[in-house]
N, CA, C and O of each residue as an XYZ file, in Angstrom:
496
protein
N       5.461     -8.866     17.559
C       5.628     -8.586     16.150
C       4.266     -8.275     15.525
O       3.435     -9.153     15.756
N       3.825     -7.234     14.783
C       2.984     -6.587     14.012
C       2.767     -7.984     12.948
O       3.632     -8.790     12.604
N       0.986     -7.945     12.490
C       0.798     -9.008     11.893
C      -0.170     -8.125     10.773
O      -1.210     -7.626     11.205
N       0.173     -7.956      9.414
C      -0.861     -7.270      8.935
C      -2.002     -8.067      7.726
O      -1.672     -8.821      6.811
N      -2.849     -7.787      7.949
C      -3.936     -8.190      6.516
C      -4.473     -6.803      5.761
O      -4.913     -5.725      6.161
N      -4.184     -7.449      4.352
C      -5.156     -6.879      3.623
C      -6.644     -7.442      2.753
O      -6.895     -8.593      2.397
N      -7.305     -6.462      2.612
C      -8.299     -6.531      1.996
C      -8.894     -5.185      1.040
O      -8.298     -4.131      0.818
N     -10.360     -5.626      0.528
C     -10.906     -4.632     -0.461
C     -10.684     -4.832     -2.109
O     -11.411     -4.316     -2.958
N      -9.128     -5.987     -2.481
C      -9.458     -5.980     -3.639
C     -10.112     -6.841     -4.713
O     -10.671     -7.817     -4.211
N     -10.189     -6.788     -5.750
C     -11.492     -7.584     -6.490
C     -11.506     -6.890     -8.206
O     -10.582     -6.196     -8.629
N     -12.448     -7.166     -8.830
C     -12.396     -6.680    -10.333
C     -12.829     -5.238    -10.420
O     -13.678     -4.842     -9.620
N     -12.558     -4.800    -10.900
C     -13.087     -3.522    -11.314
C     -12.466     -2.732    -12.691
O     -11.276     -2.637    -12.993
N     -13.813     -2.118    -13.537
C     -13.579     -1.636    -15.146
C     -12.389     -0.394    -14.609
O     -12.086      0.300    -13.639
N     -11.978     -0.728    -16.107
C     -10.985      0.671    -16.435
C     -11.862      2.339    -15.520
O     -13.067      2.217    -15.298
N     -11.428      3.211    -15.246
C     -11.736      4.094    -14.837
C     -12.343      4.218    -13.250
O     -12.383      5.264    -12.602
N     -12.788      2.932    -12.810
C     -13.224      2.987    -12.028
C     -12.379      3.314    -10.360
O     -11.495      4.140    -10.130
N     -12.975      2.434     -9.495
C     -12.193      2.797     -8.047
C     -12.173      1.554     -7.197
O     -12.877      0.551     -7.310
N     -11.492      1.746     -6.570
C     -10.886      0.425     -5.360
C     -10.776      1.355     -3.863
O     -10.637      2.578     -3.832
N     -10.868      0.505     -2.732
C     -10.011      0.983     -1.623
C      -9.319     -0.362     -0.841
O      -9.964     -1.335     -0.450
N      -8.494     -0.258     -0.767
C      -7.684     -1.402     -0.391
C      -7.247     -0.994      1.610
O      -6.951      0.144      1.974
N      -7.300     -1.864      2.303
C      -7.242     -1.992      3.879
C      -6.132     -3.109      4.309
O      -5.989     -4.317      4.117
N      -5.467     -2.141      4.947
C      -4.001     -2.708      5.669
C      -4.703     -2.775      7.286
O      -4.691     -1.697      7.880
N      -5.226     -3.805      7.926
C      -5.246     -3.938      9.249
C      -3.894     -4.496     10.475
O      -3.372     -5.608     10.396
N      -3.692     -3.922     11.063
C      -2.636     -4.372     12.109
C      -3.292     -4.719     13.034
O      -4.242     -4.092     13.504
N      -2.637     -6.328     13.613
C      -2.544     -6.457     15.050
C      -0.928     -7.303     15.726
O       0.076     -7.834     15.250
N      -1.388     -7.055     16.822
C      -0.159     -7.799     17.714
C       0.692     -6.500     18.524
O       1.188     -6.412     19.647
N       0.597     -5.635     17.451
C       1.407     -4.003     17.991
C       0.392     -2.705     17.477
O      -0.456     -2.664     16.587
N       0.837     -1.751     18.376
C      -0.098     -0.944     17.287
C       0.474     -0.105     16.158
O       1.665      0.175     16.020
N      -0.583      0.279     15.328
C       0.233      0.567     14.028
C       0.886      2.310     14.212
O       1.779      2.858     13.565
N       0.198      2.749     15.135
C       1.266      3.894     15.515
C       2.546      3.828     15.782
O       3.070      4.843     16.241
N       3.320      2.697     15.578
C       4.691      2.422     15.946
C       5.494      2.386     14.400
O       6.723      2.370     14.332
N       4.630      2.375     13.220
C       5.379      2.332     12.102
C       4.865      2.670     11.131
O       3.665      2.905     10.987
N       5.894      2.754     10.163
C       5.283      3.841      8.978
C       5.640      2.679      7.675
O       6.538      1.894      7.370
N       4.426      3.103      7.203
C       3.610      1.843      6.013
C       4.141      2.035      4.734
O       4.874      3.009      4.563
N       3.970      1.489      4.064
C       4.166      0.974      2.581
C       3.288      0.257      1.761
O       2.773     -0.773      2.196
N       3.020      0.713      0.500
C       2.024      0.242     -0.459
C       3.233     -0.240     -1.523
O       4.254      0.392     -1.793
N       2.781     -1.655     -2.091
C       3.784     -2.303     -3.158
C       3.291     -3.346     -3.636
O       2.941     -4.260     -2.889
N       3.146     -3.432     -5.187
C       2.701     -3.979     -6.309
C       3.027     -4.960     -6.748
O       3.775     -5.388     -5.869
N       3.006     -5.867     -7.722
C       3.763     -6.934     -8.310
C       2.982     -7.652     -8.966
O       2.202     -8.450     -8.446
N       3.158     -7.356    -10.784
C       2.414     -8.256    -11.876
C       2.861     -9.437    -12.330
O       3.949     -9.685    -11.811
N       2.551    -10.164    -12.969
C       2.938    -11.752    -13.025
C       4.530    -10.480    -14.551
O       4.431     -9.451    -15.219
N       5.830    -11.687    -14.248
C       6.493    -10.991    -14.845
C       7.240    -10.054    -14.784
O       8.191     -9.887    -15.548
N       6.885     -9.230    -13.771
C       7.542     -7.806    -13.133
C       8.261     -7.551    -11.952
O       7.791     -8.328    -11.120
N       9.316     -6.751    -11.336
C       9.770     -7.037    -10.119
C       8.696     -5.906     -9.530
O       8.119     -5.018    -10.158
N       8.618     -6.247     -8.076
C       7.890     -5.603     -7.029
C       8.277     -4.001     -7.040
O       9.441     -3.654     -6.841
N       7.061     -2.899     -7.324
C       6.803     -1.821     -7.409
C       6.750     -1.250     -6.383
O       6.726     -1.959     -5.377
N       6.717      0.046     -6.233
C       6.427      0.726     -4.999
C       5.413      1.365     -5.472
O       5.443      1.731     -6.647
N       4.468      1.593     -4.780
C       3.135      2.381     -5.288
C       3.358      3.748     -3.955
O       3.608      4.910     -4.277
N       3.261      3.460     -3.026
C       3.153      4.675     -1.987
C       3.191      4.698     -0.515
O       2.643      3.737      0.025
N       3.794      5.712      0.359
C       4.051      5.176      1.291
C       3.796      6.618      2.499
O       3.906      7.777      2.099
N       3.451      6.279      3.987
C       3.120      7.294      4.399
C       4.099      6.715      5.982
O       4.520      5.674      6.485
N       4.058      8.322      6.270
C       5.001      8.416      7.680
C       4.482      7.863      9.110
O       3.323      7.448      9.093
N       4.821      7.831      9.719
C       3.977      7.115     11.365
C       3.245      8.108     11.349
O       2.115      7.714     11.061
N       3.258      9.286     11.512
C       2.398     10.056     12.065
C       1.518     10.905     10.698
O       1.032     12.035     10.735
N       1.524      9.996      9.624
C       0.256     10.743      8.799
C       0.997     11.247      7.887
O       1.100     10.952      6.696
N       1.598     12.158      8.618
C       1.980     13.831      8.353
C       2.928     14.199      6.322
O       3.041     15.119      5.512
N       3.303     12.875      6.474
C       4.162     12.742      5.009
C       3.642     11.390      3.919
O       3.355     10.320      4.455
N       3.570     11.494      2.747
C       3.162     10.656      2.019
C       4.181     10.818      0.833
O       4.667     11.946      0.759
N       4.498     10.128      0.119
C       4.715      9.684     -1.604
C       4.625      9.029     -2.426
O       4.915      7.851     -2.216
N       4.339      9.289     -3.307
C       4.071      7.945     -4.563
C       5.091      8.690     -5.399
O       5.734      9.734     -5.291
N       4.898      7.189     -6.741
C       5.711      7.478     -7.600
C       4.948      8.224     -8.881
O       3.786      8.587     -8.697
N       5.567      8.458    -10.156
C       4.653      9.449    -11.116
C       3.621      8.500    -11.190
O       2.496      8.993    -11.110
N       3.688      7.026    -11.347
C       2.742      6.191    -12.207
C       1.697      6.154    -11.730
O       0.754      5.592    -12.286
N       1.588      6.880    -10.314
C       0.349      6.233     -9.507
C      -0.135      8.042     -9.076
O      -1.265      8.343     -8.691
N       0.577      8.665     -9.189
C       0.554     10.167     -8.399
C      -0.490     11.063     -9.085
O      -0.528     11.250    -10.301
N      -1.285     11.567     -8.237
C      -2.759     12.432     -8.553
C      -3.545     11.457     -8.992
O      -4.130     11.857     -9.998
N      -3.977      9.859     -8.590
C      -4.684      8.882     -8.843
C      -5.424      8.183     -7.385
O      -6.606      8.085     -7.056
N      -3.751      7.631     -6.495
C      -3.989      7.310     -5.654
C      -3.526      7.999     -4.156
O      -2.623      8.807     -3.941
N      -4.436      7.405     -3.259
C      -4.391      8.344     -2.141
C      -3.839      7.255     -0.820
O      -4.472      6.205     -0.705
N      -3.130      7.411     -0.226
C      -2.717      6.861      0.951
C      -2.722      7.605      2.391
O      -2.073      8.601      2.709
N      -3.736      6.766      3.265
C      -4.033      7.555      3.992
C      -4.090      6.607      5.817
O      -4.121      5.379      5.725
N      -4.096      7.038      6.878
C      -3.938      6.386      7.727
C      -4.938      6.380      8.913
O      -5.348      7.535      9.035
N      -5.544      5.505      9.907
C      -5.983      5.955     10.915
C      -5.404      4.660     12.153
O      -5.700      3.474     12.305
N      -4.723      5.342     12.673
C      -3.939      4.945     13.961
C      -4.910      4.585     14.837
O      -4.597      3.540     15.407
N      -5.853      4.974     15.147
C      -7.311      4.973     16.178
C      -7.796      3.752     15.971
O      -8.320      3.068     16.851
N      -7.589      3.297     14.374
C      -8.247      1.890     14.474
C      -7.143      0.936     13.595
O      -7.237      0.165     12.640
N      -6.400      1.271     14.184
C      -5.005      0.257     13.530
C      -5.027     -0.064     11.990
O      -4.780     -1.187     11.550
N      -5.415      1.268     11.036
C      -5.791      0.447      9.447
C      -4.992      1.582      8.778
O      -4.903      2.627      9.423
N      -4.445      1.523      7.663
C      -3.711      1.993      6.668
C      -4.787      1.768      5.274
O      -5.013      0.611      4.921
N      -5.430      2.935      4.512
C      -5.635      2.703      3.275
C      -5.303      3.145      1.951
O      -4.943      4.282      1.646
N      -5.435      2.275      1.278
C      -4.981      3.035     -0.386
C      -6.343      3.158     -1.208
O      -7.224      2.334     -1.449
N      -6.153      4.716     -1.600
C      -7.850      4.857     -2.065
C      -7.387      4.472     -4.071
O      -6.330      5.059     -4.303
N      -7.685      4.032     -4.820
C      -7.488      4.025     -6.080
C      -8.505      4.485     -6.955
O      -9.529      3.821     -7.118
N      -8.256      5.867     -7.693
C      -9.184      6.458     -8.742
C      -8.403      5.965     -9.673
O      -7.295      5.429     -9.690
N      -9.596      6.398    -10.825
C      -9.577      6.370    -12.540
C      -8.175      5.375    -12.985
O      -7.176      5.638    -13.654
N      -8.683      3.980    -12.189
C      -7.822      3.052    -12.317
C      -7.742      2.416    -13.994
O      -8.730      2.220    -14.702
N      -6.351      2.174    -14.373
C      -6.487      1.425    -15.673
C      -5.719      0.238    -15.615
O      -4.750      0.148    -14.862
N      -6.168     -0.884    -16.524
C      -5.456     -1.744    -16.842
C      -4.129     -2.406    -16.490
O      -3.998     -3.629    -16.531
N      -2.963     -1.420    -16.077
C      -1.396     -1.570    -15.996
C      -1.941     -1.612    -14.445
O      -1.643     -2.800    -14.321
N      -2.227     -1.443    -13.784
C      -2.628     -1.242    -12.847
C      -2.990     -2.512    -11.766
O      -2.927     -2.590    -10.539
N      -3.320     -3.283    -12.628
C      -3.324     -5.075    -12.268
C      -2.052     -5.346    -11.558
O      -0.985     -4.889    -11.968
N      -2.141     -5.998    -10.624
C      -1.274     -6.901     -9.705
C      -1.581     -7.217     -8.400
O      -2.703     -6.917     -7.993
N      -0.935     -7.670     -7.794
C      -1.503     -8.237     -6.597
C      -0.607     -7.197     -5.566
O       0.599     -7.313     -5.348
N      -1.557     -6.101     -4.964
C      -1.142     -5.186     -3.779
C      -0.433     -5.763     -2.501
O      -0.629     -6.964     -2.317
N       0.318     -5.144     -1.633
C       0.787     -5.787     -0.690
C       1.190     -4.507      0.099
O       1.638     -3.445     -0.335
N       0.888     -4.926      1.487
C       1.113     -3.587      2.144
C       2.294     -4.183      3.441
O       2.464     -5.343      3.817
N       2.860     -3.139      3.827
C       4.572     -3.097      4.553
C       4.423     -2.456      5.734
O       3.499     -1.659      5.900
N       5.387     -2.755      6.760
C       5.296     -1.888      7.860
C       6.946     -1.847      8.394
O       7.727     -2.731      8.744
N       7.023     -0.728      8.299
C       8.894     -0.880      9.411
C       8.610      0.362     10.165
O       7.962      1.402     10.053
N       9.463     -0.289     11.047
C       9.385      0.678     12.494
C      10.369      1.500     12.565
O      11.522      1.241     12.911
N       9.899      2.581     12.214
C      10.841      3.619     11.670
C       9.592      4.803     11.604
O       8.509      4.365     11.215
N       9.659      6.444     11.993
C       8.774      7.814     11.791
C       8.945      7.957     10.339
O       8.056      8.746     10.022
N       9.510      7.673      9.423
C       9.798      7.982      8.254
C       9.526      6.566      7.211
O      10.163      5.538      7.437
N       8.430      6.643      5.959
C       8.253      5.581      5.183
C       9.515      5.684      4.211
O      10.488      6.438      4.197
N       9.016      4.386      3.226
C      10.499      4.690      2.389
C      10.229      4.098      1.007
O       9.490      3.126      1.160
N      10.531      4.290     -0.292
C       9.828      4.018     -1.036
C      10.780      2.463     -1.713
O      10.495      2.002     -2.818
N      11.691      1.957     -0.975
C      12.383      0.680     -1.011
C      11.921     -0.687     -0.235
O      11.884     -0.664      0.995
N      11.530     -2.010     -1.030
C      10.959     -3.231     -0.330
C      11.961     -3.165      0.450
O      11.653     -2.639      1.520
N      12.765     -3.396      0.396
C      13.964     -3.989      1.664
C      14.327     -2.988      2.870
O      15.378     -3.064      3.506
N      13.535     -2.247      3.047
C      13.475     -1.248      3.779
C      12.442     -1.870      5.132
O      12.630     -1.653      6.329
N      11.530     -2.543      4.623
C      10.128     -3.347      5.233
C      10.486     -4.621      5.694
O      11.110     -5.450      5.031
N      10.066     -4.770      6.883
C      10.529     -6.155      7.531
C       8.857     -6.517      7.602
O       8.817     -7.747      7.589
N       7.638     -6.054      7.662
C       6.553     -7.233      7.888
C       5.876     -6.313      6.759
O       5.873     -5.126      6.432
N       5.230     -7.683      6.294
C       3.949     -8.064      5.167
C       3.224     -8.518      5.254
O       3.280     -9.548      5.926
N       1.951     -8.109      4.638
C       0.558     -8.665      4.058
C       0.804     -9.916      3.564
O       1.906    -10.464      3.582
N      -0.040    -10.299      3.197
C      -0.185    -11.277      2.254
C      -0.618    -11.131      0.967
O      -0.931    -12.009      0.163
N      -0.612    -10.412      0.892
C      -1.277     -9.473     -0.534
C      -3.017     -9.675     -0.945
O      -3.715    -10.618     -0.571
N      -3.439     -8.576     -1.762
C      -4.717     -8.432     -2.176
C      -4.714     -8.623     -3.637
O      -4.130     -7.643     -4.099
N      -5.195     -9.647     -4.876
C      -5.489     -9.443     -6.147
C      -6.232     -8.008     -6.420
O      -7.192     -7.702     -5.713
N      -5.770     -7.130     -7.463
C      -6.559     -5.855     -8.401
C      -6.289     -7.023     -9.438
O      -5.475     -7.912     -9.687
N      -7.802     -6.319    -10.013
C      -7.603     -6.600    -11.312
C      -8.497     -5.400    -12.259
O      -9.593     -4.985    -11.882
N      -7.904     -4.988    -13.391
C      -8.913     -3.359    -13.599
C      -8.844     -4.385    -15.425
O      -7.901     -4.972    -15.956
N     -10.418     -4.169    -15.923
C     -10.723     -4.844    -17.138
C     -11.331     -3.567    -17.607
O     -12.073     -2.720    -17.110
N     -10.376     -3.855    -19.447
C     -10.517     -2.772    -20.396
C     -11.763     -2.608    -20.738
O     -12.073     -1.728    -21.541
């Protein structure tokens, strides 16, 4: 069974940038296609973005789209989410997904293993 951590997040001002790191071990992460997903104190769990086993396909939703970048390298078992001209709403604690499946999906229950999540926090 695939075991993933994240890291990279921490404070950062309005406008600024983050990169957040999904590491896999136990399997390699060429066997599944990832998921990026959110969750503010108060809110149900977001989908931020998600990419295919093989790279090749990505999506986000509007809230995050032409901001953030999701991107993969299989070579060293890591999944990242790059975050520009981050604001405020933007706060929550990241969590990254893996199901074994060529195709990501932009539904939690779609994802059988998780992170443990990373705190963002973006100050006005």
């Amino acid at each position: 069974q695939v075991q993933l951590v994240e890291s990279g997040g921490g404070l950062v001002q309005a406008g600024g940038s983050l990169r957040l790191s999904c590491a896999a071990s136990g399997r390699p992460f060429s066997s599944y296609a990832v998921g990026w997903f959110r969750q503010a104190p108060g809110k149900a769990r977001e989908f931020v973005a998600t990419i295919s086993r093989s790279g090749g396909n990505t999506y986000y939703p509007d809230s995050v789209k032409g901001r953030f970048t999701i991107s993969r390298d299989n070579a060293k078992n890591a999944v990242y989410l790059q975050m520009n001209s981050l604001k405020p709403e933007d706060t929550a604690v990241y969590y990254c997904a893996a199901r074994s499946s060529p195709s990501g999906s932009a539904y939690y229950t779609d994802y059988g293993y998780w992170g443990q999540g990373t705190q963002v926090t973006v100050s006005s």
